[in-house]
Amino acid sequence: MAFRPIATTRSVTGMPTGRLAIWWLLASEIVIFGGVLVPYLMHRLAHPEWANYSVHTNIIAGGTNTFILLTSSLFAVLAHAAAERGDGKLAAKWLIATIFGAIAFLCVKTVEWSIEISHGYTITANGFWAFYYTAAGIHASHVIGGAICMGFVAHAAWHGKELQRVEFVGLYWHFVDLVWIFLFPLLYIAK
Amino acid sequence: MAQSHAHTDGHDHDHDAHSPRHYVKVYVGLLVLLAVSIVGPEVSSHMGAAGLYVMLITAFGIAFVKAWLVIKHFMHLPAEKPIAGYILLICLMFLVLFFAGVAPDVHNHDGANWTNLAAKAEIARGMAAHEAELAAGGEHGAHGEHTTTHEVPKPVVREPAVVVAPKKFTDMKTDAEKKAWLMKRGEDVYVATACVTCHRTNGAGHAAFPPLVGQKDHMGDCATTLGIIKGGMSAPITIGDTVYTMPMPPTPNISAEDAAAVATYVRNSWGNDYGVCAP
């Protein structure tokens, strides 16, 4: 290839600059998600009545989605392993499997939210539900964004191009998984 | 298989950590932890006081273990150049700073010179709505059994600082029940409205606002107290060496029940024992 972006060819820190950029992105995501979860925690501790609201969250839906995200994280890291061996086609297949994980996650979320909204638990019902929909909504938008990015990366990887990006998008996906690992006990388990 | 790894980006940690078999092992571990984090809190709800710790450890302790497994084995952060960890750590520290700076004001609903009326009203409203829900049949009881109509209680729509009492005053039969109702309702209204701002939760007042404790002379009989609550007070009063001139605003639209409840509450709290005021 005649042209390679600077981000993949130059490295000042000892790691590919593209990967450094992903770590920066994830660091900024810590503040974004933390900005919702930390105030949620503060309010949760100060509002005993929220325990009466959180019993209405669906632990089966939440547990299923945790399972789906953990599984898709495995697919993402298997794609990374395939890319490391230079097997672009296999990496693309694992990434597509990861995308199906994202779609499954969003389907469960859609059913879950539809039931809750139809029962009157809307984002304006009270503080708990406001945090519930905001935190899980920001997370779901990251799932959508990650799935779209993985589509592009999978397409390139299938043609044996930009295999380093398989790891980058995987790192992002693991972070989305990490956020859910904390959202799950905060919103679903703590009653 | 592990020997065939082609290192494209300068990773220098051992090959086993990148083998598919290793990833599957970690994944199975994560699933086991997930199962424990779901079952643990369910079991803990039948364990009484110790259950809280079981819930906290199985729900949140395991979340940290799961997170670390993902960070270590899927994201390979420990094998990454240290700068990546430092960047993440800096942002985490911003979060801790944010929590430390803001949490005291959110956790506490009473400060030296302020009271979070909205939060108090919200708690009172939420608790009362929950009690009303339980009293109404409690479809969401311990067994989660729905009635045949499948009617799910709707969450109460947010209202201005008006508190929903679980039962009506007219349902109270004995004098003791009536007094208990008025005291509870009175406290709810007292903390949810402007009363508490000046007279404080302990009735001691502050600065230009007079105390309500031990002021039998100023409170007089029920009619006098009710008159002050509804009509406010503009004449200066003297307590000890202090002359209070700050006028108290009227509350003309308060219902007869609420006025009686507040009157009963202030006349029988903090050591006061000046009798019940019936609506």
CSV table of C-alpha atoms in Angstrom, one decimal:
chain,number,residue,atom,x,y,z
A,1,MET,CA,0.0,0.0,0.0
A,2,ALA,CA,1.4,3.3,-1.0
A,3,PHE,CA,-0.1,5.3,1.8
A,4,ARG,CA,-0.3,4.4,5.5
A,5,PRO,CA,-1.8,6.8,8.0
A,6,ILE,CA,0.6,8.2,10.5
A,7,ALA,CA,-1.5,6.7,13.3
A,8,THR,CA,-0.4,3.2,12.2
A,9,THR,CA,3.1,3.8,11.2
A,10,ARG,CA,4.6,6.2,13.8
A,11,SER,CA,4.9,5.4,17.5
A,12,VAL,CA,6.4,7.7,20.0
A,13,THR,CA,5.2,6.0,23.1
A,14,GLY,CA,6.3,2.5,22.1
A,15,MET,CA,2.8,1.4,21.1
A,16,PRO,CA,1.0,2.0,17.8
A,17,THR,CA,-0.4,5.5,17.9
A,18,GLY,CA,-3.8,4.2,16.9
A,19,ARG,CA,-3.9,2.1,20.0
A,20,LEU,CA,-2.9,5.0,22.2
A,21,ALA,CA,-5.8,7.0,20.7
A,22,ILE,CA,-8.1,4.2,21.7
A,23,TRP,CA,-6.9,4.3,25.3
A,24,TRP,CA,-7.5,8.1,25.2
A,25,LEU,CA,-11.0,7.5,23.9
A,26,LEU,CA,-11.6,4.9,26.7
A,27,ALA,CA,-10.3,7.3,29.3
A,28,SER,CA,-12.7,10.0,28.1
A,29,GLU,CA,-15.5,7.3,28.2
A,30,ILE,CA,-14.7,6.7,31.9
A,31,VAL,CA,-15.6,10.3,32.6
A,32,ILE,CA,-18.7,10.1,30.4
A,33,PHE,CA,-20.1,7.0,32.1
A,34,GLY,CA,-18.7,7.9,35.5
A,35,GLY,CA,-20.6,11.3,35.1
A,36,VAL,CA,-23.8,9.3,35.1
A,37,LEU,CA,-23.0,6.5,37.4
A,38,VAL,CA,-21.3,8.4,40.2
A,39,PRO,CA,-24.3,10.8,40.7
A,40,TYR,CA,-26.6,7.8,40.5
A,41,LEU,CA,-24.7,6.2,43.3
A,42,MET,CA,-24.9,9.4,45.4
A,43,HIS,CA,-28.6,9.7,44.9
A,44,ARG,CA,-29.2,6.0,45.4
A,45,LEU,CA,-27.5,6.2,48.8
A,46,ALA,CA,-29.5,9.2,49.8
A,47,HIS,CA,-32.9,8.0,48.6
A,48,PRO,CA,-34.2,5.0,50.5
A,49,GLU,CA,-37.4,5.0,48.4
A,50,TRP,CA,-35.4,4.1,45.3
A,51,ALA,CA,-35.2,0.5,46.6
A,52,ASN,CA,-38.9,0.3,45.9
A,53,TYR,CA,-38.5,1.4,42.3
A,54,SER,CA,-35.5,-0.8,41.5
A,55,VAL,CA,-37.4,-4.0,42.3
A,56,HIS,CA,-39.3,-3.5,39.1
A,57,THR,CA,-36.2,-3.8,36.9
A,58,ASN,CA,-36.1,-7.1,35.0
A,59,ILE,CA,-33.1,-9.2,36.3
A,60,ILE,CA,-33.7,-11.8,33.7
A,61,ALA,CA,-33.3,-9.3,30.9
A,62,GLY,CA,-30.3,-7.7,32.6
A,63,GLY,CA,-28.7,-11.1,33.2
A,64,THR,CA,-29.3,-12.2,29.6
A,65,ASN,CA,-27.7,-9.0,28.3
A,66,THR,CA,-24.7,-9.5,30.6
A,67,PHE,CA,-24.3,-13.0,29.2
A,68,ILE,CA,-24.6,-11.7,25.6
A,69,LEU,CA,-22.0,-9.0,26.1
A,70,LEU,CA,-19.6,-11.3,27.8
A,71,THR,CA,-20.0,-13.7,24.9
A,72,SER,CA,-19.5,-11.0,22.3
A,73,SER,CA,-16.4,-9.8,24.2
A,74,LEU,CA,-15.0,-13.4,23.8
A,75,PHE,CA,-15.8,-13.1,20.0
A,76,ALA,CA,-14.0,-9.8,19.8
A,77,VAL,CA,-10.9,-11.1,21.5
A,78,LEU,CA,-11.0,-14.2,19.3
A,79,ALA,CA,-11.1,-11.8,16.3
A,80,HIS,CA,-8.0,-10.1,17.8
A,81,ALA,CA,-6.2,-13.5,18.1
A,82,ALA,CA,-7.1,-14.3,14.5
A,83,ALA,CA,-5.8,-10.9,13.3
A,84,GLU,CA,-2.6,-11.4,15.2
A,85,ARG,CA,-2.0,-14.6,13.2
A,86,GLY,CA,-2.7,-12.6,10.1
A,87,ASP,CA,-6.0,-14.4,9.3
A,88,GLY,CA,-8.1,-11.5,8.2
A,89,LYS,CA,-11.1,-13.6,7.0
A,90,LEU,CA,-11.4,-15.4,10.4
A,91,ALA,CA,-11.0,-12.1,12.2
A,92,ALA,CA,-13.8,-10.7,10.1
A,93,LYS,CA,-16.0,-13.7,10.9
A,94,TRP,CA,-15.5,-13.3,14.6
A,95,LEU,CA,-16.2,-9.5,14.4
A,96,ILE,CA,-19.5,-10.3,12.5
A,97,ALA,CA,-20.4,-12.7,15.4
A,98,THR,CA,-19.7,-9.8,17.8
A,99,ILE,CA,-22.0,-7.6,15.8
A,100,PHE,CA,-24.7,-10.2,16.1
A,101,GLY,CA,-24.1,-10.1,19.9
A,102,ALA,CA,-24.7,-6.3,19.7
A,103,ILE,CA,-27.9,-6.9,17.8
A,104,ALA,CA,-29.1,-9.5,20.3
A,105,PHE,CA,-28.3,-7.1,23.1
A,106,LEU,CA,-30.4,-4.4,21.5
A,107,CYS,CA,-33.3,-6.7,20.9
A,108,VAL,CA,-33.4,-7.8,24.5
A,109,LYS,CA,-33.2,-4.1,25.5
A,110,THR,CA,-36.0,-3.1,23.2
A,111,VAL,CA,-38.4,-5.8,24.6
A,112,GLU,CA,-37.3,-4.9,28.2
A,113,TRP,CA,-37.9,-1.2,27.8
A,114,SER,CA,-41.2,-1.7,25.9
A,115,ILE,CA,-42.6,-3.7,28.8
A,116,GLU,CA,-41.3,-1.2,31.4
A,117,ILE,CA,-42.6,1.9,29.5
A,118,SER,CA,-46.0,0.2,29.0
A,119,HIS,CA,-46.2,-0.3,32.8
A,120,GLY,CA,-45.7,3.4,33.3
A,121,TYR,CA,-42.0,3.3,34.3
A,122,THR,CA,-40.9,6.1,32.1
A,123,ILE,CA,-37.9,8.3,32.2
A,124,THR,CA,-40.0,11.0,33.9
A,125,ALA,CA,-41.5,8.7,36.5
A,126,ASN,CA,-38.9,9.5,39.2
A,127,GLY,CA,-35.2,10.0,39.8
A,128,PHE,CA,-34.4,6.3,39.7
A,129,TRP,CA,-36.0,5.7,36.3
A,130,ALA,CA,-34.4,8.9,34.9
A,131,PHE,CA,-31.0,7.5,35.8
A,132,TYR,CA,-32.0,4.0,34.6
A,133,TYR,CA,-32.9,5.1,31.1
A,134,THR,CA,-30.1,7.7,30.9
A,135,ALA,CA,-27.3,5.3,31.9
A,136,ALA,CA,-28.6,2.3,30.0
A,137,GLY,CA,-29.4,4.6,27.0
A,138,ILE,CA,-25.9,6.1,26.7
A,139,HIS,CA,-24.6,2.5,27.0
A,140,ALA,CA,-26.9,1.3,24.3
A,141,SER,CA,-25.9,4.1,22.0
A,142,HIS,CA,-22.3,2.9,22.5
A,143,VAL,CA,-23.3,-0.6,21.6
A,144,ILE,CA,-24.8,0.7,18.3
A,145,GLY,CA,-21.8,2.8,17.6
A,146,GLY,CA,-19.4,-0.1,18.3
A,147,ALA,CA,-21.4,-2.4,16.0
A,148,ILE,CA,-21.2,0.1,13.1
A,149,CYS,CA,-17.4,0.5,13.6
A,150,MET,CA,-17.0,-3.2,13.7
A,151,GLY,CA,-18.8,-3.5,10.4
A,152,PHE,CA,-16.2,-1.3,8.7
A,153,VAL,CA,-13.3,-3.0,10.4
A,154,ALA,CA,-14.7,-6.4,9.5
A,155,HIS,CA,-15.1,-5.4,5.9
A,156,ALA,CA,-11.4,-4.2,5.7
A,157,ALA,CA,-10.1,-7.3,7.6
A,158,TRP,CA,-11.9,-9.6,5.2
A,159,HIS,CA,-9.8,-8.1,2.4
A,160,GLY,CA,-6.7,-8.4,4.6
A,161,LYS,CA,-6.4,-4.7,5.3
A,162,GLU,CA,-5.8,-2.7,8.5
A,163,LEU,CA,-5.7,-5.8,10.7
A,164,GLN,CA,-4.4,-3.7,13.6
A,165,ARG,CA,-7.9,-2.1,13.8
A,166,VAL,CA,-9.4,-5.4,14.8
A,167,GLU,CA,-7.6,-5.1,18.2
A,168,PHE,CA,-8.6,-1.4,18.5
A,169,VAL,CA,-12.3,-1.9,17.9
A,170,GLY,CA,-12.0,-4.9,20.3
A,171,LEU,CA,-10.6,-2.8,23.0
A,172,TYR,CA,-13.6,-0.4,22.6
A,173,TRP,CA,-16.0,-3.4,22.7
A,174,HIS,CA,-14.4,-4.7,25.9
A,175,PHE,CA,-14.9,-1.3,27.5
A,176,VAL,CA,-18.6,-1.3,26.5
A,177,ASP,CA,-18.7,-4.8,28.2
A,178,LEU,CA,-16.9,-3.4,31.3
A,179,VAL,CA,-19.5,-0.6,31.7
A,180,TRP,CA,-22.3,-3.1,31.6
A,181,ILE,CA,-20.5,-5.2,34.2
A,182,PHE,CA,-21.0,-2.3,36.6
A,183,LEU,CA,-24.4,-1.2,35.3
A,184,PHE,CA,-25.8,-4.6,35.9
A,185,PRO,CA,-25.4,-4.8,39.7
A,186,LEU,CA,-26.1,-1.0,40.1
A,187,LEU,CA,-29.5,-1.1,38.2
A,188,TYR,CA,-30.6,-4.7,38.4
A,189,ILE,CA,-29.2,-6.5,41.4
A,190,ALA,CA,-29.1,-4.0,44.2
A,191,LYS,CA,-32.6,-4.0,45.5
B,1,MET,CA,-1.0,-23.2,17.8
B,2,ALA,CA,0.4,-20.7,20.2
B,3,GLN,CA,3.8,-20.8,18.5
B,4,SER,CA,2.3,-19.6,15.2
B,5,HIS,CA,1.4,-16.1,16.6
B,6,ALA,CA,2.5,-13.4,14.2
B,7,HIS,CA,3.2,-10.3,16.3
B,8,THR,CA,2.1,-7.4,14.3
B,9,ASP,CA,2.3,-4.6,16.8
B,10,GLY,CA,5.2,-5.2,19.1
B,11,HIS,CA,3.4,-7.0,22.0
B,12,ASP,CA,6.0,-8.8,24.0
B,13,HIS,CA,4.1,-10.8,26.5
B,14,ASP,CA,3.9,-14.6,26.4
B,15,HIS,CA,2.1,-16.5,23.7
B,16,ASP,CA,-0.3,-18.5,25.9
B,17,ALA,CA,-2.1,-15.3,27.0
B,18,HIS,CA,-3.2,-14.8,23.4
B,19,SER,CA,-4.4,-18.3,22.6
B,20,PRO,CA,-8.1,-18.9,21.9
B,21,ARG,CA,-8.1,-21.7,24.5
B,22,HIS,CA,-7.0,-19.2,27.1
B,23,TYR,CA,-9.7,-16.7,26.1
B,24,VAL,CA,-12.4,-19.4,26.4
B,25,LYS,CA,-11.1,-20.3,29.8
B,26,VAL,CA,-11.4,-16.7,31.0
B,27,TYR,CA,-14.9,-16.5,29.4
B,28,VAL,CA,-16.1,-19.6,31.3
B,29,GLY,CA,-14.7,-18.0,34.5
B,30,LEU,CA,-16.7,-14.8,33.7
B,31,LEU,CA,-19.9,-16.8,33.2
B,32,VAL,CA,-19.4,-18.6,36.6
B,33,LEU,CA,-19.0,-15.2,38.3
B,34,LEU,CA,-22.1,-13.9,36.5
B,35,ALA,CA,-24.1,-16.8,37.8
B,36,VAL,CA,-22.8,-16.2,41.4
B,37,SER,CA,-23.6,-12.5,41.1
B,38,ILE,CA,-27.2,-13.3,40.2
B,39,VAL,CA,-27.7,-16.1,42.7
B,40,GLY,CA,-25.9,-14.5,45.6
B,41,PRO,CA,-28.2,-11.5,46.0
B,42,GLU,CA,-31.3,-13.7,45.6
B,43,VAL,CA,-30.1,-15.9,48.4
B,44,SER,CA,-29.0,-12.9,50.5
B,45,SER,CA,-32.5,-11.5,50.6
B,46,HIS,CA,-33.5,-14.5,52.8
B,47,MET,CA,-30.5,-14.0,55.2
B,48,GLY,CA,-31.6,-11.0,57.3
B,49,ALA,CA,-29.0,-8.5,58.4
B,50,ALA,CA,-26.0,-10.5,57.1
B,51,GLY,CA,-27.6,-10.6,53.7
B,52,LEU,CA,-26.6,-7.1,53.0
B,53,TYR,CA,-23.0,-8.0,53.0
B,54,VAL,CA,-23.5,-11.1,51.0
B,55,MET,CA,-25.4,-8.9,48.5
B,56,LEU,CA,-22.7,-6.2,48.4
B,57,ILE,CA,-19.9,-8.8,47.9
B,58,THR,CA,-21.7,-10.9,45.4
B,59,ALA,CA,-23.1,-8.0,43.4
B,60,PHE,CA,-20.3,-5.4,43.5
B,61,GLY,CA,-17.3,-7.3,44.6
B,62,ILE,CA,-17.8,-9.8,41.8
B,63,ALA,CA,-18.3,-6.9,39.3
B,64,PHE,CA,-14.8,-5.7,40.1
B,65,VAL,CA,-13.4,-9.2,39.7
B,66,LYS,CA,-15.1,-9.6,36.4
B,67,ALA,CA,-13.9,-6.2,35.3
B,68,TRP,CA,-10.3,-7.1,36.2
B,69,LEU,CA,-10.6,-10.4,34.2
B,70,VAL,CA,-11.7,-8.5,31.1
B,71,ILE,CA,-9.1,-5.7,31.6
B,72,LYS,CA,-6.3,-8.2,32.1
B,73,HIS,CA,-7.1,-11.1,29.7
B,74,PHE,CA,-9.1,-9.4,27.0
B,75,MET,CA,-7.7,-5.9,26.9
B,76,HIS,CA,-4.2,-6.9,28.0
B,77,LEU,CA,-3.8,-3.7,29.9
B,78,PRO,CA,-1.1,-5.0,32.4
B,79,ALA,CA,1.0,-6.0,29.3
B,80,GLU,CA,0.4,-2.6,27.7
B,81,LYS,CA,2.9,0.3,27.9
B,82,PRO,CA,2.4,2.1,31.3
B,83,ILE,CA,1.2,5.3,29.7
B,84,ALA,CA,-2.2,3.7,28.8
B,85,GLY,CA,-2.8,2.8,32.4
B,86,TYR,CA,-1.8,6.3,33.5
B,87,ILE,CA,-4.2,7.9,31.1
B,88,LEU,CA,-7.1,5.8,32.4
B,89,LEU,CA,-6.0,6.3,36.0
B,90,ILE,CA,-6.1,10.1,35.6
B,91,CYS,CA,-9.6,10.0,34.4
B,92,LEU,CA,-10.6,7.7,37.2
B,93,MET,CA,-9.1,10.1,39.7
B,94,PHE,CA,-11.2,12.9,38.2
B,95,LEU,CA,-14.2,10.8,39.1
B,96,VAL,CA,-13.1,10.2,42.6
B,97,LEU,CA,-12.5,14.0,43.0
B,98,PHE,CA,-16.0,14.6,41.6
B,99,PHE,CA,-17.5,12.2,44.0
B,100,ALA,CA,-15.6,13.6,47.0
B,101,GLY,CA,-16.6,17.1,46.1
B,102,VAL,CA,-20.3,16.6,45.4
B,103,ALA,CA,-21.4,13.6,47.4
B,104,PRO,CA,-21.6,15.4,50.8
B,105,ASP,CA,-24.2,17.9,49.4
B,106,VAL,CA,-26.2,15.1,47.7
B,107,HIS,CA,-26.1,12.6,50.6
B,108,ASN,CA,-27.1,15.1,53.3
B,109,HIS,CA,-30.5,16.7,53.1
B,110,ASP,CA,-29.8,19.0,56.0
B,111,GLY,CA,-26.9,21.4,56.3
B,112,ALA,CA,-25.8,24.2,58.6
B,113,ASN,CA,-28.0,26.8,56.8
B,114,TRP,CA,-29.9,24.8,54.2
B,115,THR,CA,-32.4,22.0,53.8
B,116,ASN,CA,-33.0,20.0,50.6
B,117,LEU,CA,-36.7,20.4,50.6
B,118,ALA,CA,-37.2,18.7,47.2
B,119,ALA,CA,-35.2,15.6,48.2
B,120,LYS,CA,-37.1,15.3,51.5
B,121,ALA,CA,-40.5,15.7,49.7
B,122,GLU,CA,-39.5,13.2,47.1
B,123,ILE,CA,-38.5,10.6,49.8
B,124,ALA,CA,-41.7,11.2,51.7
B,125,ARG,CA,-43.8,11.0,48.5
B,126,GLY,CA,-42.0,7.8,47.4
B,127,MET,CA,-42.4,6.1,50.7
B,128,ALA,CA,-46.0,7.1,51.1
B,129,ALA,CA,-46.8,5.9,47.5
B,130,HIS,CA,-45.1,2.6,48.3
B,131,GLU,CA,-47.1,2.1,51.5
B,132,ALA,CA,-50.3,3.0,49.6
B,133,GLU,CA,-49.3,0.4,47.0
B,134,LEU,CA,-48.8,-2.2,49.6
B,135,ALA,CA,-52.1,-1.3,51.3
B,136,ALA,CA,-53.9,-1.5,48.0
B,137,GLY,CA,-53.2,-5.2,47.7
B,138,GLY,CA,-49.5,-5.3,47.0
B,139,GLU,CA,-49.4,-7.1,43.6
B,140,HIS,CA,-45.7,-6.7,43.8
B,141,GLY,CA,-45.5,-8.6,47.1
B,142,ALA,CA,-42.8,-11.0,48.2
B,143,HIS,CA,-44.0,-13.7,45.7
B,144,GLY,CA,-44.5,-11.2,42.8
B,145,GLU,CA,-47.9,-12.7,42.0
B,146,HIS,CA,-50.1,-10.5,39.9
B,147,THR,CA,-53.8,-10.3,40.4
B,148,THR,CA,-56.0,-11.7,37.6
B,149,THR,CA,-56.4,-8.2,36.1
B,150,HIS,CA,-52.7,-7.9,35.7
B,151,GLU,CA,-53.0,-4.3,36.8
B,152,VAL,CA,-49.6,-2.9,37.6
B,153,PRO,CA,-49.6,0.0,40.0
B,154,LYS,CA,-48.4,3.1,38.1
B,155,PRO,CA,-45.7,5.1,39.6
B,156,VAL,CA,-47.0,8.3,41.1
B,157,VAL,CA,-46.5,11.2,38.7
B,158,ARG,CA,-44.2,13.9,40.1
B,159,GLU,CA,-46.1,16.7,41.8
B,160,PRO,CA,-45.0,19.8,43.6
B,161,ALA,CA,-44.1,19.3,47.2
B,162,VAL,CA,-47.4,17.7,48.1
B,163,VAL,CA,-47.2,14.6,50.2
B,164,VAL,CA,-49.5,11.6,49.7
B,165,ALA,CA,-50.7,10.1,52.9
B,166,PRO,CA,-51.3,6.4,52.8
B,167,LYS,CA,-54.6,6.5,54.6
B,168,LYS,CA,-57.3,9.2,55.1
B,169,PHE,CA,-57.8,10.9,58.4
B,170,THR,CA,-61.5,9.9,58.3
B,171,ASP,CA,-60.4,6.2,58.4
B,172,MET,CA,-58.8,6.7,61.8
B,173,LYS,CA,-61.1,5.5,64.6
B,174,THR,CA,-59.4,5.9,68.0
B,175,ASP,CA,-57.8,9.0,69.4
B,176,ALA,CA,-54.4,7.4,69.3
B,177,GLU,CA,-54.8,6.6,65.6
B,178,LYS,CA,-55.9,10.1,64.9
B,179,LYS,CA,-53.0,11.6,66.7
B,180,ALA,CA,-50.5,9.2,65.0
B,181,TRP,CA,-52.0,10.2,61.6
B,182,LEU,CA,-51.8,13.9,62.3
B,183,MET,CA,-48.2,13.6,63.6
B,184,LYS,CA,-47.0,11.7,60.6
B,185,ARG,CA,-48.9,13.9,58.1
B,186,GLY,CA,-47.8,17.0,60.0
B,187,GLU,CA,-44.1,16.0,59.8
B,188,ASP,CA,-44.4,15.2,56.1
B,189,VAL,CA,-46.0,18.6,55.4
B,190,TYR,CA,-43.6,20.4,57.8
B,191,VAL,CA,-40.5,19.0,56.0
B,192,ALA,CA,-42.0,19.3,52.5
B,193,THR,CA,-43.0,22.9,52.8
B,194,ALA,CA,-41.4,26.2,53.9
B,195,CYS,CA,-41.8,25.5,57.7
B,196,VAL,CA,-38.6,23.5,57.9
B,197,THR,CA,-36.5,26.1,56.1
B,198,CYS,CA,-36.8,28.6,59.0
B,199,HIS,CA,-37.8,26.5,62.0
B,200,ARG,CA,-35.5,23.6,61.1
B,201,THR,CA,-36.1,19.9,61.5
B,202,ASN,CA,-35.4,20.1,65.2
B,203,GLY,CA,-37.8,23.1,65.7
B,204,ALA,CA,-35.0,25.2,67.2
B,205,GLY,CA,-35.2,27.9,64.6
B,206,HIS,CA,-32.1,29.8,63.6
B,207,ALA,CA,-30.8,33.4,63.1
B,208,ALA,CA,-33.9,35.6,62.7
B,209,PHE,CA,-36.3,32.8,62.9
B,210,PRO,CA,-37.8,31.9,66.3
B,211,PRO,CA,-37.7,28.4,67.9
B,212,LEU,CA,-40.9,26.4,68.2
B,213,VAL,CA,-39.6,24.4,71.2
B,214,GLY,CA,-41.1,25.4,74.6
B,215,GLN,CA,-43.2,28.3,73.2
B,216,LYS,CA,-46.6,27.5,74.7
B,217,ASP,CA,-47.3,31.2,75.4
B,218,HIS,CA,-46.8,32.1,71.8
B,219,MET,CA,-48.6,29.0,70.3
B,220,GLY,CA,-51.5,29.5,72.6
B,221,ASP,CA,-54.4,27.1,72.0
B,222,CYS,CA,-55.1,25.3,68.8
B,223,ALA,CA,-57.0,28.1,67.2
B,224,THR,CA,-54.1,30.5,67.7
B,225,THR,CA,-51.6,28.0,66.3
B,226,LEU,CA,-53.9,27.3,63.3
B,227,GLY,CA,-54.3,31.1,62.8
B,228,ILE,CA,-50.5,31.6,62.6
B,229,ILE,CA,-50.1,28.7,60.2
B,230,LYS,CA,-52.8,30.0,57.9
B,231,GLY,CA,-52.5,33.7,58.3
B,232,GLY,CA,-48.8,34.1,59.0
B,233,MET,CA,-47.4,36.4,61.7
B,234,SER,CA,-46.2,39.9,61.4
B,235,ALA,CA,-46.1,41.2,65.0
B,236,PRO,CA,-42.7,41.0,66.6
B,237,ILE,CA,-42.3,38.5,69.4
B,238,THR,CA,-39.9,38.3,72.2
B,239,ILE,CA,-38.3,35.1,73.5
B,240,GLY,CA,-35.8,35.6,76.3
B,241,ASP,CA,-33.6,38.5,75.3
B,242,THR,CA,-34.2,38.2,71.6
B,243,VAL,CA,-36.8,40.1,69.6
B,244,TYR,CA,-37.9,38.4,66.4
B,245,THR,CA,-39.2,40.8,63.9
B,246,MET,CA,-39.0,38.7,60.7
B,247,PRO,CA,-42.6,38.2,59.5
B,248,MET,CA,-43.8,34.7,58.7
B,249,PRO,CA,-45.7,34.4,55.4
B,250,PRO,CA,-49.2,33.2,55.4
B,251,THR,CA,-50.3,29.8,53.9
B,252,PRO,CA,-53.9,30.6,53.0
B,253,ASN,CA,-54.5,27.6,50.7
B,254,ILE,CA,-53.5,24.9,53.1
B,255,SER,CA,-56.3,22.3,53.7
B,256,ALA,CA,-57.9,22.1,57.1
B,257,GLU,CA,-56.5,18.6,57.6
B,258,ASP,CA,-52.9,19.7,56.7
B,259,ALA,CA,-53.1,22.8,58.9
B,260,ALA,CA,-54.4,20.6,61.8
B,261,ALA,CA,-51.6,18.1,61.1
B,262,VAL,CA,-48.9,20.7,61.2
B,263,ALA,CA,-50.3,22.3,64.3
B,264,THR,CA,-50.5,19.0,66.0
B,265,TYR,CA,-46.9,18.2,64.9
B,266,VAL,CA,-45.3,21.4,66.1
B,267,ARG,CA,-47.3,21.3,69.4
B,268,ASN,CA,-46.3,17.7,70.2
B,269,SER,CA,-42.7,17.4,68.9
B,270,TRP,CA,-39.2,18.1,70.3
B,271,GLY,CA,-40.5,17.9,73.9
B,272,ASN,CA,-43.6,20.0,73.3
B,273,ASP,CA,-46.8,18.4,74.7
B,274,TYR,CA,-49.6,20.9,74.0
B,275,GLY,CA,-52.4,18.6,72.8
B,276,VAL,CA,-53.9,17.5,69.5
B,277,CYS,CA,-55.6,19.9,67.1
B,278,ALA,CA,-58.5,18.2,65.3
B,279,PRO,CA,-59.2,19.3,61.7
